[in-house]
mmCIF file of N, CA and C in Angstrom:
data_model
loop_
_atom_site.group_PDB
_atom_site.id
_atom_site.type_symbol
_atom_site.label_atom_id
_atom_site.label_comp_id
_atom_site.label_asym_id
_atom_site.label_seq_id
_atom_site.Cartn_x
_atom_site.Cartn_y
_atom_site.Cartn_z
ATOM 1 N N UNK A 24 0.835 -1.174 0.000
ATOM 2 C CA UNK A 24 0.000 0.000 0.000
ATOM 3 C C UNK A 24 0.888 1.248 0.000
ATOM 4 N N UNK A 25 0.552 2.204 -0.832
ATOM 5 C CA UNK A 25 1.316 3.438 -0.928
ATOM 6 C C UNK A 25 1.055 4.312 0.290
ATOM 7 N N UNK A 26 2.127 4.882 0.827
ATOM 8 C CA UNK A 26 2.009 5.738 2.004
ATOM 9 C C UNK A 26 1.583 7.144 1.569
ATOM 10 N N UNK A 27 0.491 7.622 2.120
ATOM 11 C CA UNK A 27 -0.043 8.933 1.761
ATOM 12 C C UNK A 27 0.560 10.026 2.632
ATOM 13 N N UNK A 28 0.745 9.737 3.896
ATOM 14 C CA UNK A 28 1.245 10.724 4.842
ATOM 15 C C UNK A 28 2.737 10.523 5.062
ATOM 16 N N UNK A 29 3.474 11.604 5.380
ATOM 17 C CA UNK A 29 4.900 11.448 5.657
ATOM 18 C C UNK A 29 5.123 10.616 6.920
ATOM 19 N N UNK A 30 6.252 9.936 6.964
ATOM 20 C CA UNK A 30 6.580 9.122 8.136
ATOM 21 C C UNK A 30 6.890 10.022 9.328
ATOM 22 N N UNK A 31 6.885 9.417 10.524
ATOM 23 C CA UNK A 31 7.229 10.172 11.731
ATOM 24 C C UNK A 31 8.647 10.721 11.622
ATOM 25 N N UNK A 32 9.541 9.945 11.018
ATOM 26 C CA UNK A 32 10.926 10.379 10.871
ATOM 27 C C UNK A 32 11.013 11.626 9.994
ATOM 28 N N UNK A 33 10.234 11.641 8.930
ATOM 29 C CA UNK A 33 10.247 12.795 8.026
ATOM 30 C C UNK A 33 9.715 14.043 8.717
ATOM 31 N N UNK A 34 8.776 13.867 9.614
ATOM 32 C CA UNK A 34 8.201 15.007 10.327
ATOM 33 C C UNK A 34 9.070 15.455 11.495
ATOM 34 N N UNK A 35 9.931 14.574 11.985
ATOM 35 C CA UNK A 35 10.710 14.863 13.186
ATOM 36 C C UNK A 35 11.737 15.972 12.977
ATOM 37 N N UNK A 36 12.340 16.054 11.795
ATOM 38 C CA UNK A 36 13.363 17.051 11.531
ATOM 39 C C UNK A 36 12.926 17.958 10.395
ATOM 40 N N UNK A 37 12.490 19.167 10.709
ATOM 41 C CA UNK A 37 12.067 20.085 9.659
ATOM 42 C C UNK A 37 13.188 20.349 8.662
ATOM 43 N N UNK A 38 12.828 20.587 7.420
ATOM 44 C CA UNK A 38 13.803 20.796 6.357
ATOM 45 C C UNK A 38 14.679 22.014 6.602
ATOM 46 N N UNK A 39 14.158 23.016 7.312
ATOM 47 C CA UNK A 39 14.923 24.244 7.491
ATOM 48 C C UNK A 39 16.018 24.126 8.546
ATOM 49 N N UNK A 40 16.057 23.025 9.269
ATOM 50 C CA UNK A 40 17.068 22.882 10.314
ATOM 51 C C UNK A 40 18.348 22.298 9.732
ATOM 52 N N UNK A 41 19.207 23.164 9.221
ATOM 53 C CA UNK A 41 20.468 22.669 8.689
ATOM 54 C C UNK A 41 21.622 23.524 9.179
ATOM 55 N N UNK A 42 22.781 22.911 9.274
ATOM 56 C CA UNK A 42 23.949 23.555 9.855
ATOM 57 C C UNK A 42 24.406 24.750 9.028
ATOM 58 N N UNK A 43 24.336 24.662 7.711
ATOM 59 C CA UNK A 43 24.818 25.771 6.886
ATOM 60 C C UNK A 43 24.030 27.046 7.157
ATOM 61 N N UNK A 44 22.743 26.917 7.436
ATOM 62 C CA UNK A 44 21.936 28.092 7.765
ATOM 63 C C UNK A 44 22.401 28.688 9.081
ATOM 64 N N UNK A 45 22.641 27.840 10.065
ATOM 65 C CA UNK A 45 23.076 28.338 11.367
ATOM 66 C C UNK A 45 24.377 29.115 11.222
ATOM 67 N N UNK A 46 25.286 28.618 10.405
ATOM 68 C CA UNK A 46 26.582 29.259 10.248
ATOM 69 C C UNK A 46 26.497 30.577 9.490
ATOM 70 N N UNK A 47 25.421 30.784 8.732
ATOM 71 C CA UNK A 47 25.301 32.014 7.947
ATOM 72 C C UNK A 47 24.603 33.146 8.701
ATOM 73 N N UNK A 48 24.164 32.900 9.916
ATOM 74 C CA UNK A 48 23.532 33.965 10.697
ATOM 75 C C UNK A 48 24.595 34.946 11.178
ATOM 76 N N UNK A 49 24.276 36.236 11.094
ATOM 77 C CA UNK A 49 25.204 37.242 11.598
ATOM 78 C C UNK A 49 25.155 37.269 13.123
ATOM 79 N N UNK A 50 26.130 37.939 13.709
ATOM 80 C CA UNK A 50 26.164 38.066 15.168
ATOM 81 C C UNK A 50 24.888 38.758 15.661
ATOM 82 N N UNK A 51 24.462 39.811 14.955
ATOM 83 C CA UNK A 51 23.267 40.551 15.357
ATOM 84 C C UNK A 51 22.014 39.695 15.205
ATOM 85 N N UNK A 52 21.922 38.922 14.116
ATOM 86 C CA UNK A 52 20.767 38.040 13.924
ATOM 87 C C UNK A 52 20.691 37.008 15.043
ATOM 88 N N UNK A 53 21.835 36.466 15.419
ATOM 89 C CA UNK A 53 21.875 35.487 16.506
ATOM 90 C C UNK A 53 21.441 36.134 17.819
ATOM 91 N N UNK A 54 21.891 37.344 18.042
ATOM 92 C CA UNK A 54 21.516 38.084 19.254
ATOM 93 C C UNK A 54 20.001 38.321 19.295
ATOM 94 N N UNK A 55 19.443 38.728 18.178
ATOM 95 C CA UNK A 55 18.000 38.972 18.105
ATOM 96 C C UNK A 55 17.229 37.670 18.253
ATOM 97 N N UNK A 56 17.726 36.601 17.659
ATOM 98 C CA UNK A 56 17.069 35.297 17.790
ATOM 99 C C UNK A 56 17.018 34.862 19.250
ATOM 100 N N UNK A 57 18.093 35.078 19.986
ATOM 101 C CA UNK A 57 18.095 34.746 21.419
ATOM 102 C C UNK A 57 17.029 35.545 22.167
ATOM 103 N N UNK A 58 16.904 36.816 21.838
ATOM 104 C CA UNK A 58 15.899 37.652 22.503
ATOM 105 C C UNK A 58 14.486 37.215 22.129
ATOM 106 N N UNK A 59 14.286 36.821 20.880
ATOM 107 C CA UNK A 59 12.978 36.306 20.461
ATOM 108 C C UNK A 59 12.623 35.070 21.276
ATOM 109 N N UNK A 60 13.590 34.180 21.471
ATOM 110 C CA UNK A 60 13.314 32.957 22.233
ATOM 111 C C UNK A 60 13.100 33.245 23.715
ATOM 112 N N UNK A 61 13.581 34.396 24.166
ATOM 113 C CA UNK A 61 13.330 34.826 25.549
ATOM 114 C C UNK A 61 12.033 35.622 25.663
ATOM 115 N N UNK A 62 11.220 35.587 24.599
ATOM 116 C CA UNK A 62 9.896 36.208 24.556
ATOM 117 C C UNK A 62 9.920 37.736 24.589
ATOM 118 N N UNK A 63 10.989 38.336 24.101
ATOM 119 C CA UNK A 63 11.030 39.788 23.988
ATOM 120 C C UNK A 63 10.147 40.217 22.824
ATOM 121 N N UNK A 64 9.421 41.303 22.999
ATOM 122 C CA UNK A 64 8.648 41.884 21.899
ATOM 123 C C UNK A 64 9.610 42.656 20.992
ATOM 124 N N UNK A 65 9.135 43.040 19.827
ATOM 125 C CA UNK A 65 9.972 43.840 18.926
ATOM 126 C C UNK A 65 10.405 45.139 19.598
ATOM 127 N N UNK A 66 9.490 45.771 20.316
ATOM 128 C CA UNK A 66 9.823 47.014 21.015
ATOM 129 C C UNK A 66 10.896 46.772 22.076
ATOM 130 N N UNK A 67 10.760 45.695 22.834
ATOM 131 C CA UNK A 67 11.758 45.374 23.866
ATOM 132 C C UNK A 67 13.120 45.080 23.245
ATOM 133 N N UNK A 68 13.126 44.391 22.114
ATOM 134 C CA UNK A 68 14.387 44.109 21.417
ATOM 135 C C UNK A 68 15.022 45.419 20.969
ATOM 136 N N UNK A 69 14.215 46.291 20.370
ATOM 137 C CA UNK A 69 14.719 47.584 19.898
ATOM 138 C C UNK A 69 15.323 48.389 21.047
ATOM 139 N N UNK A 70 14.628 48.434 22.170
ATOM 140 C CA UNK A 70 15.117 49.196 23.324
ATOM 141 C C UNK A 70 16.375 48.564 23.914
ATOM 142 N N UNK A 71 16.397 47.246 24.018
ATOM 143 C CA UNK A 71 17.547 46.541 24.589
ATOM 144 C C UNK A 71 18.807 46.751 23.759
ATOM 145 N N UNK A 72 18.651 46.713 22.434
ATOM 146 C CA UNK A 72 19.808 46.812 21.537
ATOM 147 C C UNK A 72 20.046 48.225 21.009
ATOM 148 N N UNK A 73 19.206 49.168 21.436
ATOM 149 C CA UNK A 73 19.301 50.562 20.975
ATOM 150 C C UNK A 73 19.264 50.665 19.452
ATOM 151 N N UNK A 74 18.268 49.991 18.864
ATOM 152 C CA UNK A 74 18.047 50.045 17.424
ATOM 153 C C UNK A 74 16.577 50.367 17.176
ATOM 154 N N UNK A 75 16.239 50.698 15.944
ATOM 155 C CA UNK A 75 14.853 51.053 15.631
ATOM 156 C C UNK A 75 13.985 49.806 15.466
ATOM 157 N N UNK A 76 12.682 50.005 15.583
ATOM 158 C CA UNK A 76 11.732 48.911 15.353
ATOM 159 C C UNK A 76 11.856 48.383 13.926
ATOM 160 N N UNK A 77 12.087 49.285 12.978
ATOM 161 C CA UNK A 77 12.241 48.879 11.583
ATOM 162 C C UNK A 77 13.453 47.953 11.418
ATOM 163 N N UNK A 78 14.533 48.248 12.125
ATOM 164 C CA UNK A 78 15.724 47.397 12.064
ATOM 165 C C UNK A 78 15.431 46.023 12.656
ATOM 166 N N UNK A 79 14.699 45.982 13.750
ATOM 167 C CA UNK A 79 14.306 44.699 14.348
ATOM 168 C C UNK A 79 13.487 43.902 13.344
ATOM 169 N N UNK A 80 12.532 44.557 12.694
ATOM 170 C CA UNK A 80 11.682 43.896 11.706
ATOM 171 C C UNK A 80 12.513 43.364 10.538
ATOM 172 N N UNK A 81 13.486 44.139 10.099
ATOM 173 C CA UNK A 81 14.367 43.703 9.008
ATOM 174 C C UNK A 81 15.143 42.453 9.410
ATOM 175 N N UNK A 82 15.685 42.444 10.618
ATOM 176 C CA UNK A 82 16.432 41.274 11.099
ATOM 177 C C UNK A 82 15.515 40.058 11.253
ATOM 178 N N UNK A 83 14.318 40.277 11.748
ATOM 179 C CA UNK A 83 13.356 39.179 11.929
ATOM 180 C C UNK A 83 13.015 38.557 10.571
ATOM 181 N N UNK A 84 12.765 39.397 9.580
ATOM 182 C CA UNK A 84 12.467 38.899 8.229
ATOM 183 C C UNK A 84 13.654 38.140 7.649
ATOM 184 N N UNK A 85 14.851 38.644 7.886
ATOM 185 C CA UNK A 85 16.060 37.975 7.409
ATOM 186 C C UNK A 85 16.218 36.607 8.070
ATOM 187 N N UNK A 86 15.946 36.543 9.371
ATOM 188 C CA UNK A 86 16.022 35.263 10.090
ATOM 189 C C UNK A 86 15.033 34.254 9.518
ATOM 190 N N UNK A 87 13.820 34.693 9.267
ATOM 191 C CA UNK A 87 12.800 33.797 8.719
ATOM 192 C C UNK A 87 13.212 33.322 7.327
ATOM 193 N N UNK A 88 13.734 34.240 6.506
ATOM 194 C CA UNK A 88 14.166 33.877 5.156
ATOM 195 C C UNK A 88 15.336 32.888 5.199
ATOM 196 N N UNK A 89 16.347 33.180 6.023
ATOM 197 C CA UNK A 89 17.539 32.331 6.082
ATOM 198 C C UNK A 89 17.243 30.942 6.639
ATOM 199 N N UNK A 90 16.378 30.870 7.636
ATOM 200 C CA UNK A 90 16.104 29.573 8.266
ATOM 201 C C UNK A 90 15.041 28.775 7.529
ATOM 202 N N UNK A 91 14.230 29.455 6.732
ATOM 203 C CA UNK A 91 13.125 28.775 6.064
ATOM 204 C C UNK A 91 11.933 28.580 6.980
ATOM 205 N N UNK A 92 12.010 29.170 8.169
ATOM 206 C CA UNK A 92 10.893 29.080 9.118
ATOM 207 C C UNK A 92 9.699 29.834 8.546
ATOM 208 N N UNK A 93 8.509 29.409 8.936
ATOM 209 C CA UNK A 93 7.298 30.083 8.459
ATOM 210 C C UNK A 93 6.828 31.164 9.415
ATOM 211 N N UNK A 94 7.321 31.108 10.650
ATOM 212 C CA UNK A 94 6.859 32.068 11.655
ATOM 213 C C UNK A 94 7.818 32.053 12.845
ATOM 214 N N UNK A 95 7.446 32.767 13.887
ATOM 215 C CA UNK A 95 8.300 32.873 15.072
ATOM 216 C C UNK A 95 8.486 31.518 15.754
ATOM 217 N N UNK A 96 7.468 30.694 15.752
ATOM 218 C CA UNK A 96 7.588 29.353 16.347
ATOM 219 C C UNK A 96 8.694 28.575 15.638
ATOM 220 N N UNK A 97 8.750 28.681 14.326
ATOM 221 C CA UNK A 97 9.806 28.020 13.562
ATOM 222 C C UNK A 97 11.184 28.545 13.927
ATOM 223 N N UNK A 98 11.282 29.846 14.169
ATOM 224 C CA UNK A 98 12.563 30.418 14.594
ATOM 225 C C UNK A 98 12.983 29.867 15.953
ATOM 226 N N UNK A 99 12.026 29.741 16.854
ATOM 227 C CA UNK A 99 12.328 29.201 18.185
ATOM 228 C C UNK A 99 12.786 27.748 18.067
ATOM 229 N N UNK A 100 12.124 26.957 17.232
ATOM 230 C CA UNK A 100 12.542 25.565 17.019
ATOM 231 C C UNK A 100 13.972 25.512 16.492
ATOM 232 N N UNK A 101 14.282 26.382 15.542
ATOM 233 C CA UNK A 101 15.626 26.455 14.982
ATOM 234 C C UNK A 101 16.636 26.758 16.085
ATOM 235 N N UNK A 102 16.339 27.771 16.905
ATOM 236 C CA UNK A 102 17.245 28.175 17.981
ATOM 237 C C UNK A 102 17.459 27.054 18.991
ATOM 238 N N UNK A 103 16.408 26.337 19.327
ATOM 239 C CA UNK A 103 16.532 25.224 20.275
ATOM 240 C C UNK A 103 17.318 24.071 19.664
ATOM 241 N N UNK A 104 17.056 23.773 18.400
ATOM 242 C CA UNK A 104 17.734 22.658 17.726
ATOM 243 C C UNK A 104 19.248 22.859 17.706
ATOM 244 N N UNK A 105 19.688 24.094 17.479
ATOM 245 C CA UNK A 105 21.115 24.380 17.386
ATOM 246 C C UNK A 105 21.695 24.958 18.669
ATOM 247 N N UNK A 106 20.968 24.845 19.761
ATOM 248 C CA UNK A 106 21.412 25.321 21.077
ATOM 249 C C UNK A 106 21.771 26.804 21.070
ATOM 250 N N UNK A 107 21.130 27.570 20.199
ATOM 251 C CA UNK A 107 21.281 29.022 20.230
ATOM 252 C C UNK A 107 20.518 29.541 21.440
ATOM 253 N N UNK A 108 19.459 28.829 21.786
ATOM 254 C CA UNK A 108 18.657 29.139 22.967
ATOM 255 C C UNK A 108 18.552 27.883 23.819
ATOM 256 N N UNK A 109 18.346 28.078 25.083
ATOM 257 C CA UNK A 109 18.187 26.958 26.024
ATOM 258 C C UNK A 109 16.715 26.778 26.353
ATOM 259 N N UNK A 110 16.291 25.549 26.524
ATOM 260 C CA UNK A 110 14.905 25.235 26.883
ATOM 261 C C UNK A 110 14.656 25.535 28.319
#
């Protein structure tokens, strides 16, 4: 019988979780990703790093593009997978 649904193994590791992506993150992107995983809002990130909200948004979009994540939850999964953030 042909399998219609992906296997558990295929679902266990999202396609966007790869080492080359982790290595291509800038220092600032990594810093912002850590703050995102610590539940900082965009405003809190901007204030903490003394940057504009627009700059935070630009970095967030870059992180999503580079990791292939679809949303903030995907970014958090990426950060946890590569120990950028601690659980």
